[in-house]
PDB file of C-alpha atoms in Angstrom:
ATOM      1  CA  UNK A   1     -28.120   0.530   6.028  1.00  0.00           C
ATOM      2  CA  UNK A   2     -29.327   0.704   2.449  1.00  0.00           C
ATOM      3  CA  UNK A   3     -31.688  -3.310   1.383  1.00  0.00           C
ATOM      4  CA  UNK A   4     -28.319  -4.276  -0.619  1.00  0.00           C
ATOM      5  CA  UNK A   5     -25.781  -3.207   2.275  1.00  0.00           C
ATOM      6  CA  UNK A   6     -24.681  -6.799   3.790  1.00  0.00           C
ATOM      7  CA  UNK A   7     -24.513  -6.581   7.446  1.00  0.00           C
ATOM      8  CA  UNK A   8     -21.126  -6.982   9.523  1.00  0.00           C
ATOM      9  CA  UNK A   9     -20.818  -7.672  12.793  1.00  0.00           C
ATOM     10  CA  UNK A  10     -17.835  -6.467  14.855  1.00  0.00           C
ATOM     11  CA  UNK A  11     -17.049  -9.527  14.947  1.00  0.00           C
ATOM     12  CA  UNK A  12     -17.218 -10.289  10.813  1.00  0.00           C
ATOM     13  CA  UNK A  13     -15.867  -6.566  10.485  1.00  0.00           C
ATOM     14  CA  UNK A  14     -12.241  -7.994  12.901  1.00  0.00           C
ATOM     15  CA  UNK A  15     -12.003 -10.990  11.029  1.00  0.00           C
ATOM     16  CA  UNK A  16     -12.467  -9.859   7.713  1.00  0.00           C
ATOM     17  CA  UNK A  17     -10.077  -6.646   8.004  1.00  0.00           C
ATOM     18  CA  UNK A  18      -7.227  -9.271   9.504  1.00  0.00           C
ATOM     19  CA  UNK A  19      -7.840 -11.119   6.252  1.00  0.00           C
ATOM     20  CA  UNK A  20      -7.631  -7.864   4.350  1.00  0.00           C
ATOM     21  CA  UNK A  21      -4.774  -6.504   5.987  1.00  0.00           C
ATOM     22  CA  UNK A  22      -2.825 -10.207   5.893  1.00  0.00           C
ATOM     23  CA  UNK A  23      -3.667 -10.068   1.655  1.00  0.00           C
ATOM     24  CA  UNK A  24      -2.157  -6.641   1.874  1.00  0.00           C
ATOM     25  CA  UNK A  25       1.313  -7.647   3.727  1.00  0.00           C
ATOM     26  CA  UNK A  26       1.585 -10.578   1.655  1.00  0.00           C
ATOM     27  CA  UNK A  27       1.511  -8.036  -1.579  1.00  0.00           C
ATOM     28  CA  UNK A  28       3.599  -5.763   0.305  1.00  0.00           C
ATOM     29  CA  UNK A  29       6.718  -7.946   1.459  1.00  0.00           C
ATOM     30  CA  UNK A  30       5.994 -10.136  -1.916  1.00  0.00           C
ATOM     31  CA  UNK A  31       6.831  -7.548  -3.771  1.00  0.00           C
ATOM     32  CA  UNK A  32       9.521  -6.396  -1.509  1.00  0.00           C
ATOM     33  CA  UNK A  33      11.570  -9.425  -1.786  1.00  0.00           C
ATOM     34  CA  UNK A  34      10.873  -9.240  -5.643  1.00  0.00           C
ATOM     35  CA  UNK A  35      11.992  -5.759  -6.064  1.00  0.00           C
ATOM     36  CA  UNK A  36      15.455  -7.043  -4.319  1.00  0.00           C
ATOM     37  CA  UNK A  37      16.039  -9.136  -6.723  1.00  0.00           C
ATOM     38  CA  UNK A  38      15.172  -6.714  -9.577  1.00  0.00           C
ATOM     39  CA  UNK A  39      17.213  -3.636  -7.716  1.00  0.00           C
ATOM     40  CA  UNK A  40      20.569  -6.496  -8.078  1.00  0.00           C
ATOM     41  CA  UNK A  41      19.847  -6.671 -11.576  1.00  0.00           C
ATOM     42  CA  UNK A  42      19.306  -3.228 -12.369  1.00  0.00           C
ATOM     43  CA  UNK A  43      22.373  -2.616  -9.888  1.00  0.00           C
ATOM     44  CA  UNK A  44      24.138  -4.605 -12.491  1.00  0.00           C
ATOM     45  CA  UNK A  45      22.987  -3.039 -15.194  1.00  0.00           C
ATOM     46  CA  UNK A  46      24.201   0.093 -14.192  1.00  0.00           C
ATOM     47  CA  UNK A  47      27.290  -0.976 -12.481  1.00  0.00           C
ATOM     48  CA  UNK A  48      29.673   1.315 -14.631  1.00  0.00           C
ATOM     49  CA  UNK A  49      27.823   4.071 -14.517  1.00  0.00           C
ATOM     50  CA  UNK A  50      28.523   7.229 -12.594  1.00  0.00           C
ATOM     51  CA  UNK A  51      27.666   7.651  -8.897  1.00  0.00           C
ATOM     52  CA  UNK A  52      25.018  10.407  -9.335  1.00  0.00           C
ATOM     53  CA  UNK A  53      23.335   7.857 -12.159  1.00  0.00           C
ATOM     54  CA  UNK A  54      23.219   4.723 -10.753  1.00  0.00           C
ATOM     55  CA  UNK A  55      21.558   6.327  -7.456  1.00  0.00           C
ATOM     56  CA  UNK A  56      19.391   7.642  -9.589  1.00  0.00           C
ATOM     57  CA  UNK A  57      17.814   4.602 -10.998  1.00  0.00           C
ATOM     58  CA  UNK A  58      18.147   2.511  -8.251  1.00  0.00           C
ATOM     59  CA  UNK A  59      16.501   4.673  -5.874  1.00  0.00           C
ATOM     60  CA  UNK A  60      13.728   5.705  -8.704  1.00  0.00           C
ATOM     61  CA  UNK A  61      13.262   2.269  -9.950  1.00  0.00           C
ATOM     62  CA  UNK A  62      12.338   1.188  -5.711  1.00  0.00           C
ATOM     63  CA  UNK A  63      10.494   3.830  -5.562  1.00  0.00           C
ATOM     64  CA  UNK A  64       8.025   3.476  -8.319  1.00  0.00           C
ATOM     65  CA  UNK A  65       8.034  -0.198  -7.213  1.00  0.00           C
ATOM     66  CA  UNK A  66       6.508   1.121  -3.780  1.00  0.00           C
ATOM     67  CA  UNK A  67       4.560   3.376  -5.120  1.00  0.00           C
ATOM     68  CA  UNK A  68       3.246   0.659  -7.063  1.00  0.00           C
ATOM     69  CA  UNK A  69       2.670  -2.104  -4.576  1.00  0.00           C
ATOM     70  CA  UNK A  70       0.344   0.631  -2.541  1.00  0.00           C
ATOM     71  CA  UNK A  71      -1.752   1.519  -4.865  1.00  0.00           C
ATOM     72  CA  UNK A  72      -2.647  -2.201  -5.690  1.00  0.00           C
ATOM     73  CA  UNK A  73      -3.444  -2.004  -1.597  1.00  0.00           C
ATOM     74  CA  UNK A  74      -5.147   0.503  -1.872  1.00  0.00           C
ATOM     75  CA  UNK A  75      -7.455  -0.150  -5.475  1.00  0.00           C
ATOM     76  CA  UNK A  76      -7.773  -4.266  -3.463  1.00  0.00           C
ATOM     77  CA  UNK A  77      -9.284  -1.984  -0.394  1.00  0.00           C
ATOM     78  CA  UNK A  78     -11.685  -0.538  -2.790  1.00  0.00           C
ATOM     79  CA  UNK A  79     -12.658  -3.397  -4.760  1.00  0.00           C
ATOM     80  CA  UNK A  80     -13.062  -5.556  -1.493  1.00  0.00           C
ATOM     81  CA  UNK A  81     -15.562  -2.556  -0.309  1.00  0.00           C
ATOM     82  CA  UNK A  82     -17.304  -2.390  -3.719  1.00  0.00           C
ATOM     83  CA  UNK A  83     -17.822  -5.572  -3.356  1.00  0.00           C
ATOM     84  CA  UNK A  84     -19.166  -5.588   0.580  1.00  0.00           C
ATOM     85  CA  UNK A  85     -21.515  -2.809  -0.902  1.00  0.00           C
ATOM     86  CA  UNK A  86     -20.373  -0.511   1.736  1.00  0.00           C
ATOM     87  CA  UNK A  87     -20.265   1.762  -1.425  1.00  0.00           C
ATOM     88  CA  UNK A  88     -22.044   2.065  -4.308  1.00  0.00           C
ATOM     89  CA  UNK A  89     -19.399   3.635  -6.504  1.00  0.00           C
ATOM     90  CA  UNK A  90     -15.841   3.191  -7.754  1.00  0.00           C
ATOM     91  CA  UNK A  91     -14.965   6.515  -6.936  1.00  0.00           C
ATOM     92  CA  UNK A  92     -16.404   6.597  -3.789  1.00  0.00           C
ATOM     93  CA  UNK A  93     -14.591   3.520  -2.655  1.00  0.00           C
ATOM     94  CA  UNK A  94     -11.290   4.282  -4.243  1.00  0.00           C
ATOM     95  CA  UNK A  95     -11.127   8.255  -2.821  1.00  0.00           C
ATOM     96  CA  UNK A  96     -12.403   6.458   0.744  1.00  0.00           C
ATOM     97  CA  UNK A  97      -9.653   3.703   0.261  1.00  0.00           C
ATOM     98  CA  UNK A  98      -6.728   5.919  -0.333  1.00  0.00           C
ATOM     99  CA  UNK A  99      -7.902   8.409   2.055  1.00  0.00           C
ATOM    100  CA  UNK A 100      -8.027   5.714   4.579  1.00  0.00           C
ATOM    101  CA  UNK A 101      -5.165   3.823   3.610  1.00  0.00           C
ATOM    102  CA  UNK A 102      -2.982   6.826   3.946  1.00  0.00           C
ATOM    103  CA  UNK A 103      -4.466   7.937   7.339  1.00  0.00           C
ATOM    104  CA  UNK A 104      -4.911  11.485   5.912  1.00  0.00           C
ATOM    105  CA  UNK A 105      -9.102  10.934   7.005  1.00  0.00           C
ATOM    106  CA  UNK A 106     -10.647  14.103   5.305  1.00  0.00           C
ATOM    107  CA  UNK A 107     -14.241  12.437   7.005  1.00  0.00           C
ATOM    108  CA  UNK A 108     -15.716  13.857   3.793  1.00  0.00           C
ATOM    109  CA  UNK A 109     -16.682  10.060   2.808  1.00  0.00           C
ATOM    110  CA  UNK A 110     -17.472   7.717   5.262  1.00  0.00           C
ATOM    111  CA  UNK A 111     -18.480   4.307   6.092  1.00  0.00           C
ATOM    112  CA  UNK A 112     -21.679   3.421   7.004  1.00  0.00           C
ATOM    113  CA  UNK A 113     -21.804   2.154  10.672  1.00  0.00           C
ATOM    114  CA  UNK A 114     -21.879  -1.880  10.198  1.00  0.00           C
ATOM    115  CA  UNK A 115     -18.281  -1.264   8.488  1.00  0.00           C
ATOM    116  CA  UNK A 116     -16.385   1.457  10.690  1.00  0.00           C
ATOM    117  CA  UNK A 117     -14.231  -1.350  12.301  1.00  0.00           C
ATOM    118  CA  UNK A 118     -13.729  -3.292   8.880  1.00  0.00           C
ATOM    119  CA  UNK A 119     -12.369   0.077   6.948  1.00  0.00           C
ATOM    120  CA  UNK A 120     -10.455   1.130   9.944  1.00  0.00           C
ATOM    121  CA  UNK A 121      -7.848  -1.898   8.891  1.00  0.00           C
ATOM    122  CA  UNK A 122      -7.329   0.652   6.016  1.00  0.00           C
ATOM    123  CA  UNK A 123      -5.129   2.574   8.133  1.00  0.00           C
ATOM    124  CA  UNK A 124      -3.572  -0.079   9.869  1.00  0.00           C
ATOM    125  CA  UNK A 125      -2.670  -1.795   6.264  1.00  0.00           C
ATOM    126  CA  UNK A 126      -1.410   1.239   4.980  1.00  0.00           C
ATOM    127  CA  UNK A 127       0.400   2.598   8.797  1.00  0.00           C
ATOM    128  CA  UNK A 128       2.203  -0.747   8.747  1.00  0.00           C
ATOM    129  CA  UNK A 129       3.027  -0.564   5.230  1.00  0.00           C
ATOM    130  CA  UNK A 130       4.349   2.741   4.478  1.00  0.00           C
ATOM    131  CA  UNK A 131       6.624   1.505   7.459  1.00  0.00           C
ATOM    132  CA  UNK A 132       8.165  -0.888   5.971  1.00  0.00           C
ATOM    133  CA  UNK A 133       8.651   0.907   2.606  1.00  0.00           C
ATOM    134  CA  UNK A 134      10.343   3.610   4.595  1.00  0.00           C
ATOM    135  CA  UNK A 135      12.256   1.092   6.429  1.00  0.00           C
ATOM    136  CA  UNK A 136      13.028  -0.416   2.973  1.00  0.00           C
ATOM    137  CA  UNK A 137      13.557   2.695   1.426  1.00  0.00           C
ATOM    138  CA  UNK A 138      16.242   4.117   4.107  1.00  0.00           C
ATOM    139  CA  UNK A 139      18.530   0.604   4.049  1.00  0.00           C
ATOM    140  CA  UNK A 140      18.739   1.299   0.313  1.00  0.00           C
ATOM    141  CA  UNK A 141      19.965   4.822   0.632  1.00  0.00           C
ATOM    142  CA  UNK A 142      22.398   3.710   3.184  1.00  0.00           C
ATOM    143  CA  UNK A 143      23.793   0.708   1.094  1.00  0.00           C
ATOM    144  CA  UNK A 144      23.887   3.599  -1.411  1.00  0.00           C
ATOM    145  CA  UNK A 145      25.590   6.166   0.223  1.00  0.00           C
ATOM    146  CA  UNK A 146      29.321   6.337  -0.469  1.00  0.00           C
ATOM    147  CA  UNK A 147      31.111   5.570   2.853  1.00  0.00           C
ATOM    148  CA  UNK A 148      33.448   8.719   2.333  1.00  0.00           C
ATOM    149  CA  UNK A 149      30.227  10.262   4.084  1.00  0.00           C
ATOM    150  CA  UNK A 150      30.557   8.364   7.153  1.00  0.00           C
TER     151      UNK A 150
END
């Protein structure tokens, strides 16, 4: 532990990543229930539109939304670890974040030891979040799919 590392205890380290994780699900489904209401309107903007077109930009426009909402997650993560001084660097915390976040775990960057339990919410955030979006993501197809294909 570097002089300007502030200590966690397990403790700290459970309490604090519930608080990160909650932030992160409140982002997540927040955003959620706003894209809803932006997928109806853009739904209704392309209402006339062929099949193949409004598919398109329904699915595209939910999907950048998505893509969107995790990498605020993921760039909060960072900033919340920046700011914990478990890192010293943007880059550092940001590549550790998303690495984390999307339990791919190269081990290339890691914590140091009085923030292992804290940054292991990282996965869990982004675990319980890509499920929803792929929850989210396969009801829209569905309510998309013409029901010839049934």
């Amino acid at each position: 532990m570097t002089p300007d590392t502030l200590a966690m205890s397990q403790h700290d380290q459970l309490l604090w990543g519930s608080v990160v994780l909650s932030v992160c699900a409140l982002i997540h489904v927040g955003l959620l229930a706003a894209m809803i209401e932006a997928l109806a309107h853009i739904g209704r903007w392309v209402k006339n539109r062929s099949r193949m077109l409004r598919t398109t930009v329904v699915v595209g426009a939910a999907f950048v939304m998505i893509v969107s909402s995790h990498t605020i997650q993921v760039w909060l993560w960072a900033a919340v670890l920046l700011n914990m001084k478990a890192f010293d660097y943007l880059y550092d915390a940001l590549y550790f974040s998303l690495v984390t976040y999307t339990t791919v775990g190269y081990g290339d960057v890691v914590l140091p030891v009085e923030f292992r339990v804290f940054g292991a919410f990282g996965g869990v955030t982004g675990i319980l979040c890509f499920g929803i979006s792929t929850a989210f993501l396969v009801s829209l197809i569905n309510k998309l799919l013409p029901k010839s294909l049934d």
